[in-house]
Short mmCIF file of C-alpha atoms in Angstrom, two decimals:
data_model
loop_
_atom_site.label_atom_id
_atom_site.label_comp_id
_atom_site.label_asym_id
_atom_site.label_seq_id
_atom_site.Cartn_x
_atom_site.Cartn_y
_atom_site.Cartn_z
CA MET A 1 -11.09 -0.31 -19.91
CA ALA A 2 -10.98 -3.01 -17.27
CA LYS A 3 -9.38 -6.13 -18.37
CA LYS A 4 -9.97 -9.83 -17.04
CA LEU A 5 -6.96 -11.72 -15.98
CA SER A 6 -7.01 -15.56 -16.67
CA ARG A 7 -8.12 -17.27 -13.38
CA ASN A 8 -5.51 -19.25 -11.79
CA THR A 9 -6.73 -22.10 -9.60
CA TYR A 10 -8.20 -21.11 -6.08
CA GLU A 11 -9.23 -23.36 -3.32
CA ASN A 12 -11.36 -21.12 -1.40
CA GLU A 13 -14.27 -23.49 -0.97
CA VAL A 14 -16.20 -23.48 2.13
CA THR A 15 -14.52 -26.06 4.71
CA ASP A 16 -16.80 -28.33 6.70
CA GLU A 17 -17.07 -26.81 10.07
CA SER A 18 -15.79 -29.58 12.13
CA VAL A 19 -12.63 -29.86 10.01
CA TYR A 20 -12.33 -26.03 10.18
CA LEU A 21 -12.85 -26.00 14.12
CA SER A 22 -10.29 -28.99 14.49
CA ARG A 23 -7.81 -27.05 12.28
CA ARG A 24 -8.34 -24.02 14.58
CA SER A 25 -7.51 -25.92 17.67
CA LEU A 26 -4.40 -27.23 15.96
CA LEU A 27 -3.46 -23.70 15.30
CA LYS A 28 -4.09 -22.58 18.80
CA GLY A 29 -1.42 -24.92 20.08
CA PHE A 30 0.77 -24.14 17.11
CA GLY A 31 0.40 -20.34 17.40
CA ALA A 32 1.13 -20.36 21.21
CA SER A 33 4.15 -22.34 20.69
CA ILE A 34 5.54 -19.94 17.67
CA LEU A 35 4.88 -16.61 19.62
CA GLY A 36 5.65 -17.98 23.15
CA TYR A 37 3.32 -15.59 24.72
CA HIS A 38 -0.39 -14.60 24.65
CA SER A 39 -2.33 -12.05 26.24
CA PRO A 40 -5.98 -12.65 25.15
CA SER A 41 -7.21 -9.53 27.29
CA LEU A 42 -5.70 -7.33 24.87
CA TYR A 43 -8.22 -8.48 22.23
CA SER A 44 -11.55 -6.84 21.91
CA GLY A 45 -13.78 -9.36 20.34
CA GLU A 46 -16.69 -7.08 19.68
CA SER A 47 -15.88 -4.58 17.13
CA SER A 48 -18.36 -4.34 14.49
CA SER A 49 -18.09 -0.86 13.87
CA THR A 50 -16.37 -1.11 10.48
CA GLY A 51 -18.85 -1.03 7.37
CA ASN A 52 -18.97 -4.47 6.92
CA ASN A 53 -22.28 -4.25 5.08
CA PHE A 54 -22.01 -4.56 1.50
CA ARG A 55 -23.34 -2.52 -1.42
CA SER A 56 -22.25 -4.96 -4.02
CA GLU A 57 -21.48 -8.40 -5.05
CA SER A 58 -17.63 -7.77 -5.28
CA GLN A 59 -17.73 -6.65 -1.68
CA GLN A 60 -19.57 -9.62 -0.74
CA MET A 61 -16.85 -11.63 -2.26
CA LEU A 62 -14.14 -9.85 -0.65
CA PHE A 63 -15.68 -10.19 2.66
CA GLN A 64 -16.12 -14.04 2.29
CA LYS A 65 -12.70 -14.36 1.28
CA ILE A 66 -11.23 -12.35 4.22
CA LYS A 67 -13.38 -13.97 6.75
CA SER A 68 -12.53 -17.40 5.54
CA ARG A 69 -8.96 -16.84 6.29
CA SER A 70 -9.10 -15.25 9.50
CA LYS A 71 -8.05 -17.22 12.61
CA GLU A 72 -9.54 -15.77 15.38
CA ASP A 73 -7.52 -17.59 17.88
CA ALA A 74 -4.39 -16.36 16.17
CA ILE A 75 -5.51 -12.91 16.44
CA LYS A 76 -5.99 -13.41 20.18
CA LEU A 77 -2.63 -15.09 20.44
CA ALA A 78 -0.98 -12.59 18.52
CA ASP A 79 -0.64 -9.90 21.33
CA SER A 80 -2.35 -7.74 18.70
CA THR A 81 -3.34 -4.06 19.18
CA PRO A 82 -7.13 -4.02 19.65
CA PHE A 83 -9.12 -3.26 16.71
CA ASN A 84 -10.61 -0.18 17.82
CA TYR A 85 -6.94 1.33 18.52
CA ALA A 86 -5.78 0.19 15.22
CA SER A 87 -8.73 1.63 13.26
CA SER A 88 -8.82 5.00 15.25
CA TYR A 89 -5.24 5.90 15.53
CA ASN A 90 -4.03 6.54 11.89
CA ASN A 91 -1.73 8.42 9.67
CA PHE A 92 -3.53 9.04 6.50
CA TYR A 93 -2.85 12.68 5.70
CA GLU A 94 -5.23 12.47 2.90
CA PHE A 95 -7.87 12.59 5.36
CA GLY A 96 -6.29 14.96 7.81
CA SER A 97 -3.10 15.07 9.74
CA GLY A 98 -4.62 14.54 13.34
CA LYS A 99 -4.58 10.83 14.41
CA SER A 100 -8.23 10.74 14.82
CA ASP A 101 -8.95 12.54 11.47
CA PRO A 102 -8.93 9.91 9.35
CA LYS A 103 -11.52 7.77 10.92
CA ARG A 104 -13.95 10.85 10.97
CA ASN A 105 -13.34 11.93 7.44
CA ALA A 106 -12.89 8.61 5.83
CA LYS A 107 -16.45 7.50 6.56
CA LYS A 108 -17.99 8.31 3.28
CA PHE A 109 -14.92 7.14 1.18
CA VAL A 110 -16.14 5.19 -1.69
CA THR A 111 -13.88 2.05 -2.31
CA ASP A 112 -16.25 0.19 -4.64
CA PRO A 113 -15.93 0.00 -7.45
CA TRP A 114 -12.23 0.29 -7.32
CA GLU A 115 -9.94 -0.01 -10.16
CA ILE A 116 -6.17 -0.40 -10.23
CA SER A 117 -3.98 0.79 -13.15
CA VAL A 118 -0.89 -1.16 -13.87
CA GLN A 119 1.63 0.46 -16.18
CA GLY A 120 5.24 0.72 -17.10
CA GLU A 121 7.73 -2.13 -17.86
CA CYS A 122 5.48 -5.04 -17.78
CA ASP A 123 3.50 -7.28 -20.16
CA GLY A 124 0.27 -7.26 -17.90
CA ALA A 125 -0.17 -3.56 -18.23
CA GLY A 126 -3.96 -2.38 -18.17
CA THR A 127 -6.63 -1.43 -15.67
CA TYR A 128 -8.03 -3.88 -13.53
CA HIS A 129 -11.18 -4.27 -11.43
CA LEU A 130 -10.13 -4.81 -7.71
CA GLU A 131 -12.24 -7.90 -7.67
CA ASP A 132 -10.70 -9.41 -10.64
CA LEU A 133 -7.23 -8.85 -9.20
CA VAL A 134 -8.35 -10.67 -5.82
CA ARG A 135 -10.64 -13.35 -6.95
CA PRO A 136 -8.04 -15.95 -8.17
CA HIS A 137 -6.08 -15.65 -4.93
CA LEU A 138 -6.21 -17.48 -1.72
CA LEU A 139 -5.89 -14.95 0.94
CA GLU A 140 -3.80 -15.71 3.91
CA GLU A 141 -3.61 -14.04 7.29
CA ARG A 142 -0.49 -12.45 8.53
CA ILE A 143 0.27 -10.95 11.89
CA TYR A 144 2.95 -8.14 11.39
CA ARG A 145 4.39 -5.70 13.81
CA LEU A 146 3.87 -2.05 12.29
CA ARG A 147 6.44 0.33 13.33
CA CYS A 148 5.86 4.07 12.55
CA VAL A 149 8.68 6.47 11.97
CA GLU A 150 6.94 8.59 14.81
CA ALA A 151 8.43 5.94 17.20
CA TRP A 152 5.08 3.97 18.03
CA SER A 153 4.35 0.69 16.92
CA MET A 154 1.26 -1.79 16.91
CA VAL A 155 0.70 -5.57 15.94
CA ILE A 156 -2.05 -6.18 13.39
CA PRO A 157 -3.26 -9.19 11.78
CA TRP A 158 -3.76 -8.28 8.22
CA VAL A 159 -5.61 -10.51 5.63
CA GLY A 160 -4.36 -10.23 2.09
CA LEU A 161 -2.17 -11.60 -0.43
CA PRO A 162 1.81 -11.70 -1.09
CA LEU A 163 2.69 -8.87 -3.43
CA LEU A 164 4.83 -11.30 -5.01
CA SER A 165 1.86 -13.17 -6.36
CA LEU A 166 0.27 -10.16 -8.10
CA ILE A 167 3.36 -9.05 -9.41
CA LYS A 168 4.02 -12.29 -11.24
CA ARG A 169 0.73 -11.93 -12.86
CA PHE A 170 1.68 -8.49 -14.26
CA LYS A 171 4.85 -10.10 -15.72
CA PRO A 172 7.43 -7.32 -15.32
CA ARG A 173 10.09 -7.11 -17.83
CA SER A 174 13.76 -7.49 -16.80
CA ASN A 175 14.39 -3.94 -16.96
CA ALA A 176 11.74 -3.16 -14.28
CA LYS A 177 13.92 -2.11 -11.17
CA TYR A 178 11.48 -0.45 -9.11
CA ILE A 179 7.91 -0.55 -8.54
CA LYS A 180 5.98 2.49 -7.71
CA PHE A 181 2.53 2.78 -6.06
CA GLU A 182 0.30 5.75 -6.12
CA THR A 183 -2.71 6.56 -3.88
CA LEU A 184 -6.06 7.73 -5.11
CA TYR A 185 -5.95 11.56 -5.78
CA ASP A 186 -9.51 12.89 -5.28
CA PRO A 187 -9.57 16.00 -3.14
CA THR A 188 -13.50 15.82 -3.09
CA GLN A 189 -13.24 12.96 -1.07
CA MET A 190 -9.96 13.66 0.45
CA PRO A 191 -10.05 16.87 2.44
CA GLY A 192 -6.40 16.54 3.34
CA GLN A 193 -5.50 16.79 -0.02
CA LYS A 194 -6.80 20.43 -0.28
CA SER A 195 -4.82 21.50 2.96
CA LEU A 196 -3.28 24.95 2.84
CA PHE A 197 -0.37 24.24 5.26
CA SER A 198 0.52 20.79 4.34
CA ALA A 199 4.06 20.25 3.12
CA ILE A 200 3.07 17.07 1.13
CA GLU A 201 2.51 16.91 -2.53
CA TYR A 202 -0.46 14.53 -3.79
CA PRO A 203 -0.99 12.03 -4.86
CA TYR A 204 0.93 10.21 -2.59
CA VAL A 205 3.77 8.18 -4.01
CA GLU A 206 5.68 5.07 -2.65
CA ALA A 207 7.95 2.68 -4.20
CA LEU A 208 10.14 -0.21 -3.56
CA ARG A 209 13.11 -2.01 -5.17
CA ILE A 210 11.81 -4.90 -7.13
CA ASP A 211 13.55 -7.40 -4.79
CA GLU A 212 12.07 -5.90 -1.93
CA ALA A 213 8.65 -5.91 -3.39
CA THR A 214 9.13 -9.60 -4.43
CA ASN A 215 10.36 -10.50 -0.90
CA GLU A 216 7.90 -12.92 0.86
CA LEU A 217 7.18 -10.38 3.53
CA SER A 218 5.75 -7.77 1.19
CA PHE A 219 1.89 -8.10 1.48
CA LEU A 220 -1.09 -6.47 0.10
CA ALA A 221 -3.69 -6.08 2.72
CA LEU A 222 -7.36 -6.11 1.86
CA GLY A 223 -8.55 -6.71 5.39
CA MET A 224 -7.65 -6.65 9.01
CA TYR A 225 -8.82 -8.71 12.09
CA GLY A 226 -10.89 -10.66 9.78
CA LYS A 227 -12.94 -7.77 8.32
CA ILE A 228 -12.78 -5.73 5.24
CA LEU A 229 -10.09 -3.03 5.74
CA PRO A 230 -11.52 0.30 7.26
CA ASN A 231 -11.43 3.21 5.21
CA GLN A 232 -9.18 4.92 7.52
CA ASN A 233 -6.60 2.05 7.42
CA GLY A 234 -6.30 2.38 3.52
CA ALA A 235 -9.15 0.44 2.01
CA PRO A 236 -9.77 -1.33 -0.22
CA ILE A 237 -6.14 -2.30 -0.82
CA ARG A 238 -2.84 -1.32 0.68
CA LEU A 239 0.75 -2.27 0.82
CA VAL A 240 2.31 -3.73 4.12
CA VAL A 241 5.93 -3.99 4.30
CA PRO A 242 6.52 -4.61 7.80
CA TRP A 243 10.45 -4.16 8.13
CA LYS A 244 10.04 -0.39 6.84
CA TYR A 245 8.57 2.29 8.57
CA GLY A 246 4.86 2.63 8.44
CA PHE A 247 4.78 5.26 5.75
CA LYS A 248 6.27 2.98 3.15
CA SER A 249 2.94 1.10 3.56
CA ILE A 250 0.97 2.92 0.96
CA LYS A 251 -2.69 3.28 1.40
CA SER A 252 -5.76 2.95 -0.98
CA ILE A 253 -3.69 2.24 -4.20
CA VAL A 254 -4.74 2.98 -7.63
CA LYS A 255 -1.68 2.71 -9.54
CA ILE A 256 1.05 0.32 -9.87
CA GLU A 257 3.85 0.96 -12.19
CA PHE A 258 7.07 -0.94 -13.06
CA VAL A 259 9.86 1.64 -13.68
CA GLU A 260 13.69 1.53 -14.32
CA GLU A 261 14.67 4.63 -12.48
CA ARG A 262 14.15 5.07 -8.80
CA PRO A 263 11.01 7.00 -8.20
CA VAL A 264 11.02 10.05 -5.85
CA THR A 265 8.72 9.26 -3.05
CA THR A 266 6.27 11.60 -1.34
CA TRP A 267 8.13 11.86 1.98
CA MET A 268 11.59 12.07 0.29
CA LYS A 269 10.19 14.95 -1.71
CA SER A 270 8.66 16.57 1.32
CA ASN A 271 11.77 16.34 3.49
CA PRO A 272 14.77 14.43 1.93
CA ARG A 273 16.98 14.94 4.95
CA GLU A 274 14.43 13.12 7.35
CA TYR A 275 12.83 10.50 4.97
CA GLY A 276 15.07 8.35 2.55
CA PHE A 277 14.01 5.78 0.20
CA TYR A 278 14.65 2.84 1.95
CA SER A 279 13.24 3.89 5.32
CA ASN A 280 14.01 0.53 6.96
CA VAL A 281 13.41 0.26 10.77
CA ASN A 282 16.67 0.78 12.08
CA PRO A 283 17.40 1.48 16.03
CA SER A 284 20.80 3.00 15.29
CA VAL A 285 19.69 5.56 12.64
CA ASP A 286 17.74 8.46 14.18
CA HIS A 287 15.19 10.46 12.63
CA PRO A 288 16.97 14.03 12.56
CA ARG A 289 14.39 15.08 15.17
CA TRP A 290 13.93 12.02 17.58
CA SER A 291 15.56 8.89 18.32
CA GLN A 292 14.64 5.57 16.83
CA ALA A 293 16.22 3.36 19.44
CA THR A 294 12.83 2.76 21.23
CA GLU A 295 9.28 2.52 20.44
CA ARG A 296 5.96 2.82 22.21
CA ARG A 297 3.89 -0.27 21.68
CA LEU A 298 0.37 0.83 21.45
CA PRO A 299 -1.89 0.63 23.25
CA SER A 300 -0.16 1.82 26.16
CA SER A 301 -1.48 3.28 29.45
CA ILE A 302 -0.42 6.25 31.45
CA PHE A 303 0.43 3.75 34.18
CA SER A 304 2.64 1.71 31.81
CA PRO A 305 4.12 3.68 29.01
CA ASN A 306 4.99 0.10 27.32
CA ILE A 307 8.29 1.37 25.82
CA ARG A 308 10.42 -1.22 24.26
CA PRO A 309 13.54 -1.45 22.32
CA THR A 310 13.27 -1.14 18.60
CA GLU A 311 14.67 -4.03 16.57
CA MET A 312 16.63 -3.91 13.41
CA PHE A 313 14.34 -4.26 10.30
CA ASN A 314 11.43 -4.38 12.96
CA GLY A 315 12.78 -7.87 13.84
CA TYR A 316 12.36 -9.11 10.38
CA GLY A 317 16.24 -9.29 9.80
CA ASP A 318 16.15 -13.03 9.03
CA GLU A 319 13.82 -12.49 5.88
CA VAL A 320 15.08 -9.33 4.58
CA ALA A 321 18.80 -8.35 5.79
CA TYR A 322 20.14 -9.98 2.70
CA LEU A 323 18.58 -7.38 0.79
CA TYR A 324 20.96 -4.71 1.92
CA ARG A 325 24.15 -6.60 2.19
CA GLY A 326 27.13 -4.51 1.65
CA MET A 327 24.74 -1.32 1.85
CA ASP A 328 25.66 1.42 4.34
CA LEU A 329 22.24 1.94 6.01
CA LYS A 330 23.38 5.15 7.58
CA LYS A 331 23.73 6.53 4.10
CA PHE A 332 20.85 4.87 2.59
CA TYR A 333 18.02 5.42 5.26
CA MET B 1 -11.28 35.69 46.51
CA PRO B 2 -10.87 36.58 42.72
CA THR B 3 -7.14 35.34 43.14
CA PHE B 4 -8.59 31.91 44.08
CA ALA B 5 -11.21 31.78 41.37
CA PHE B 6 -8.57 32.78 38.90
CA LEU B 7 -6.21 29.89 40.09
CA SER B 8 -9.05 27.39 39.80
CA VAL B 9 -9.46 28.32 36.10
CA CYS B 10 -5.93 28.08 35.67
CA ALA B 11 -5.99 24.50 37.34
CA VAL B 12 -8.82 23.32 34.91
CA PRO B 13 -6.69 21.49 32.36
CA PHE B 14 -4.78 19.83 35.06
CA LEU B 15 -7.92 18.58 36.78
CA TRP B 16 -9.42 17.49 33.38
CA VAL B 17 -6.19 15.13 32.99
CA PHE B 18 -6.32 14.12 36.78
CA LEU B 19 -10.16 13.24 36.72
CA ARG B 20 -9.48 11.13 33.59
CA ALA B 21 -6.78 9.38 35.38
CA ILE B 22 -8.81 8.51 38.55
CA CYS B 23 -11.62 7.32 36.16
CA LEU B 24 -9.02 5.06 34.47
CA LEU B 25 -8.01 3.69 37.87
CA ILE B 26 -11.55 3.14 38.93
CA PHE B 27 -13.32 1.90 35.78
CA ASP B 28 -10.20 0.46 34.04
CA LYS B 29 -11.19 2.20 30.92
CA ASN B 30 -8.77 4.02 28.61
CA TYR B 31 -9.62 7.78 28.26
CA PHE B 32 -6.15 8.67 26.74
CA GLY B 33 -6.50 7.10 23.50
CA ALA B 34 -4.03 4.67 21.69
CA ASP B 35 -0.90 6.78 22.58
CA PRO B 36 -1.53 8.34 26.23
CA GLY B 37 2.04 9.15 26.43
CA MET B 38 2.18 11.28 23.15
CA GLU B 39 -1.26 12.69 24.12
CA LEU B 40 -0.33 14.03 27.45
CA VAL B 41 3.24 15.58 26.31
CA THR B 42 1.24 17.32 23.50
CA PHE B 43 -1.57 18.35 25.73
CA PHE B 44 0.69 19.72 28.66
CA GLY B 45 2.75 21.25 25.95
CA LYS B 46 -0.09 23.13 24.34
CA VAL B 47 -1.72 24.30 27.76
CA ALA B 48 1.76 25.63 28.64
CA ILE B 49 1.71 27.69 25.35
CA VAL B 50 -1.60 28.95 25.79
CA PHE B 51 -0.74 30.25 29.25
CA LEU B 52 2.49 31.74 27.97
CA PHE B 53 0.84 33.57 25.31
CA MET B 54 -1.84 34.89 27.67
CA THR B 55 0.84 36.10 30.11
CA LEU B 56 2.44 37.90 27.25
CA SER B 57 -0.65 39.63 26.02
CA PHE B 58 -1.74 40.30 29.79
CA SER B 59 0.86 43.09 29.70
CA HIS B 60 -0.75 44.78 26.68
CA LEU B 61 -4.32 44.98 27.78
CA GLY B 62 -4.15 48.74 28.53
CA ARG B 63 -3.32 50.53 31.78
CA PRO B 64 -5.14 48.17 34.04
CA SER B 65 -6.61 49.67 37.35
CA LYS B 66 -4.63 48.74 40.61
CA THR B 67 -7.83 47.14 42.31
CA LEU B 68 -7.98 44.51 39.67
CA GLY B 69 -4.85 42.89 40.90
CA VAL B 70 -3.33 42.40 37.62
CA PRO B 71 0.18 41.79 38.56
CA ARG B 72 -0.94 39.29 40.91
CA MET B 73 -3.09 37.42 38.01
CA ARG B 74 -0.25 37.79 35.62
CA ARG B 75 1.99 36.17 38.28
CA ILE B 76 -0.48 33.40 38.49
CA LEU B 77 -0.62 33.11 34.67
CA GLY B 78 3.30 32.88 34.67
CA LEU B 79 3.48 30.20 37.25
CA SER B 80 0.88 28.30 35.58
CA VAL B 81 3.08 28.44 32.41
CA PHE B 82 5.98 27.11 34.78
CA PHE B 83 3.53 24.32 36.08
CA TYR B 84 2.30 22.98 32.76
CA GLY B 85 5.70 23.39 31.36
CA THR B 86 7.05 21.21 34.05
CA LEU B 87 4.28 18.58 33.51
CA HIS B 88 5.20 18.75 29.59
CA LEU B 89 8.84 17.99 30.68
CA VAL B 90 8.13 15.35 33.19
CA SER B 91 5.59 13.44 30.70
CA TYR B 92 8.30 13.63 28.12
CA LEU B 93 10.83 12.07 30.30
CA ILE B 94 8.36 9.26 31.51
CA PHE B 95 6.67 8.48 28.38
CA LEU B 96 8.86 9.54 25.36
CA ALA B 97 12.29 9.12 27.19
CA GLY B 98 11.03 6.09 29.18
CA PHE B 99 12.34 7.63 32.42
CA GLU B 100 15.90 7.00 31.22
CA PHE B 101 18.11 9.97 31.63
CA GLU B 102 20.64 8.85 29.50
CA LYS B 103 18.10 8.97 26.62
CA TYR B 104 17.16 12.46 27.91
CA TYR B 105 20.87 13.37 27.67
CA TYR B 106 21.41 11.77 24.41
CA ASP B 107 18.30 13.83 22.92
CA LEU B 108 19.63 16.96 24.67
CA MET B 109 23.09 16.59 22.80
CA THR B 110 21.53 15.75 19.32
CA LYS B 111 18.25 17.11 19.05
CA LYS B 112 17.66 20.89 18.32
CA ARG B 113 14.19 20.89 19.55
CA ILE B 114 14.89 19.21 22.92
CA ILE B 115 17.68 21.81 23.52
CA LEU B 116 15.35 24.67 22.65
CA GLY B 117 12.78 23.13 24.88
CA SER B 118 15.12 22.68 27.76
CA LEU B 119 16.43 25.95 27.57
CA ALA B 120 12.97 27.45 27.53
CA TYR B 121 12.19 25.47 30.71
CA PHE B 122 15.72 26.60 32.32
CA PHE B 123 14.68 30.26 32.04
CA LEU B 124 10.92 29.39 32.91
CA PHE B 125 12.43 27.74 36.03
CA LEU B 126 14.45 30.87 36.91
CA LEU B 127 11.48 33.29 36.47
CA ALA B 128 9.19 31.12 38.60
CA ALA B 129 11.93 30.95 41.34
CA THR B 130 12.19 34.70 41.33
CA SER B 131 8.55 35.23 41.42
CA ILE B 132 8.20 35.46 45.40
CA ASP B 133 7.82 39.00 46.40
CA SER B 134 10.89 39.34 48.74
CA VAL B 135 13.15 37.73 46.03
CA ALA B 136 11.62 40.35 43.62
CA ARG B 137 12.25 43.22 46.00
CA ASN B 138 15.79 42.12 46.56
CA LEU B 139 16.62 41.89 42.93
CA GLY B 140 15.08 45.30 42.21
CA ARG B 141 15.85 46.40 38.66
CA ALA B 142 17.46 43.27 37.87
CA TRP B 143 14.27 41.49 38.44
CA VAL B 144 12.70 43.50 35.42
CA TYR B 145 15.45 42.57 33.12
CA LEU B 146 15.35 39.11 34.21
CA HIS B 147 11.78 38.68 33.60
CA ARG B 148 11.89 40.51 30.12
CA SER B 149 13.32 36.92 29.31
CA VAL B 150 9.72 35.77 28.88
CA TYR B 151 10.36 37.02 25.24
CA LEU B 152 13.05 34.84 24.88
CA ILE B 153 11.17 32.07 26.39
CA ALA B 154 8.45 32.46 23.88
CA GLY B 155 10.88 32.64 20.98
CA LEU B 156 12.54 29.48 22.01
CA VAL B 157 9.09 27.88 22.39
CA VAL B 158 7.92 28.89 18.79
CA PHE B 159 11.00 27.26 17.29
CA HIS B 160 10.55 24.28 19.63
CA VAL B 161 6.97 23.90 18.17
CA PHE B 162 8.00 24.46 14.69
CA LEU B 163 10.71 21.67 14.93
CA SER B 164 8.27 19.44 16.32
CA ALA B 165 5.69 19.74 13.48
CA LYS B 166 5.78 16.82 10.83
CA GLU B 167 4.20 18.05 7.81
CA ASN B 168 1.60 20.40 9.00
CA PHE B 169 3.07 24.01 9.81
CA SER B 170 -0.15 25.90 10.38
CA PHE B 171 -0.01 25.92 14.20
CA SER B 172 3.63 26.96 14.02
CA VAL B 173 2.93 29.70 11.66
CA PHE B 174 -0.01 31.10 13.75
CA LEU B 175 2.28 31.12 16.84
CA PHE B 176 4.99 32.64 14.81
CA CYS B 177 2.69 35.54 13.96
CA ALA B 178 1.14 35.97 17.42
CA TYR B 179 4.66 36.06 18.87
CA LEU B 180 5.77 38.72 16.47
CA VAL B 181 2.61 40.87 17.14
CA LEU B 182 3.34 40.60 20.89
CA LEU B 183 7.05 41.19 20.60
CA GLY B 184 6.30 44.33 18.69
CA PHE B 185 4.02 45.55 21.25
CA GLY B 186 6.51 44.84 23.99
CA LEU B 187 9.44 46.70 22.21
CA SER B 188 7.31 49.66 21.51
CA LYS B 189 6.04 49.80 25.06
CA SER B 190 9.78 49.58 26.49
CA TRP B 191 10.64 52.24 23.79
CA ARG B 192 8.15 54.62 25.08
CA LYS B 193 8.95 53.85 28.66
CA SER B 194 12.62 53.91 28.33
CA LYS B 195 13.00 57.07 30.23
CA SER B 196 10.51 56.37 32.87
CA ARG B 197 11.50 54.18 35.74
CA THR B 198 7.99 52.95 36.81
CA PRO B 199 8.35 49.89 38.75
CA ILE B 200 6.67 46.92 36.67
CA PHE B 201 6.05 44.62 39.47
CA LYS B 202 4.23 45.71 42.84
CA ALA B 203 3.01 43.13 45.21
#
């Protein structure tokens, strides 16, 4: 049964528009100075192709929350990959192994109602409705680089909440060393889970060390580009760990488990030589079949391949390098 | 004239890409998806494979009448394989290796699939270079043996594709089966013909 969590304070009240606008103009200057570059031409403003029409009150609530946190100027300034690319070029093997399959096959994916089961070494175990988990939180927008293990990358403005804030509410015990996530298993909705030739075992499992999960960067996204997360991007809730390869950022989460032993994650199981537990973005550790030294920043064009060097920890070294101090990252790839 | 028609058919995949590139220049709209580099590399690779397997199966279509100009068509097919193989390699060099030959060299030294692909391309190049009538006549019997390496090329390509697959091996498996069948045909044919000395290539 779904259990209601005690509500924390939340300040998601509607701000007076003039205040909001002045805040935005402030942000504009602020963002530009942080990022140091901008190319608004990359941003496609009109993209209403996601299903932001709501079936229920909880979706309405989610939408309001996401919309209120989206800083359009920030999206423009962030050199983001346009929404239509980020939502049509996906690896979500549950919906097919082609890049355009997920968008096509996930159209009717039911994400509402959605329950998340929390288990394992924590005091807050139970099954929660998504809206109960989200309601007490002030969502925030974060613009992260996303580096896929296949050597392409995007820049995406996510809206969601830090993983840490949820973990706190579940009160993990001291013997919880790892946090394990699972994607929905539902072959009737996810045709990829029935695929004969797939080397992947479902449900999809991912995991983080607890100190990785509680790092400030670890994020649970509910939306992107100021909209509710499109189904093909892992609706209704997905993980975003920007210093790791994209496949660590598990989509459509239905189960969170605090465990003592290191879980075997899906790609590790499928091909342990190629995919390790950590899977940190690391230009000096090759994938056995291709180099990770560079990446193709999407969208690229046939007249400008847009290849750039890959940064250690995807450029988030300041925030996460301490997690791996003293570890041989060639061995713990 | 049928030769020209056949040639045009073989050029269709290239024209399709060319047209989109022109439209991109004119209308400033992206017709290649989010990752055009990868799209082109895989597209040209797949077209090359289709032509390669067509070339292989062409020899097993029964005994064709001479008027159809089958050897000539087979040569056009073979050269198409070389053409699309070249585009595959070039687009790899531009879009995946970033036009840095160091990177290609590094891949060549460390990545099996790049070694296999490059080796296949090397043989393809040899076959294309010796496809001219005069060269073929000069080489005589050696030409026949050399051009049997098309089976070697196909084998290399099958493993190249297998090593390029990430989690879905259906295409590799399909290709491998097709290869075994064609190889079986080829072997049985050469077994039956081992005594006779019919020239395989006639201009």
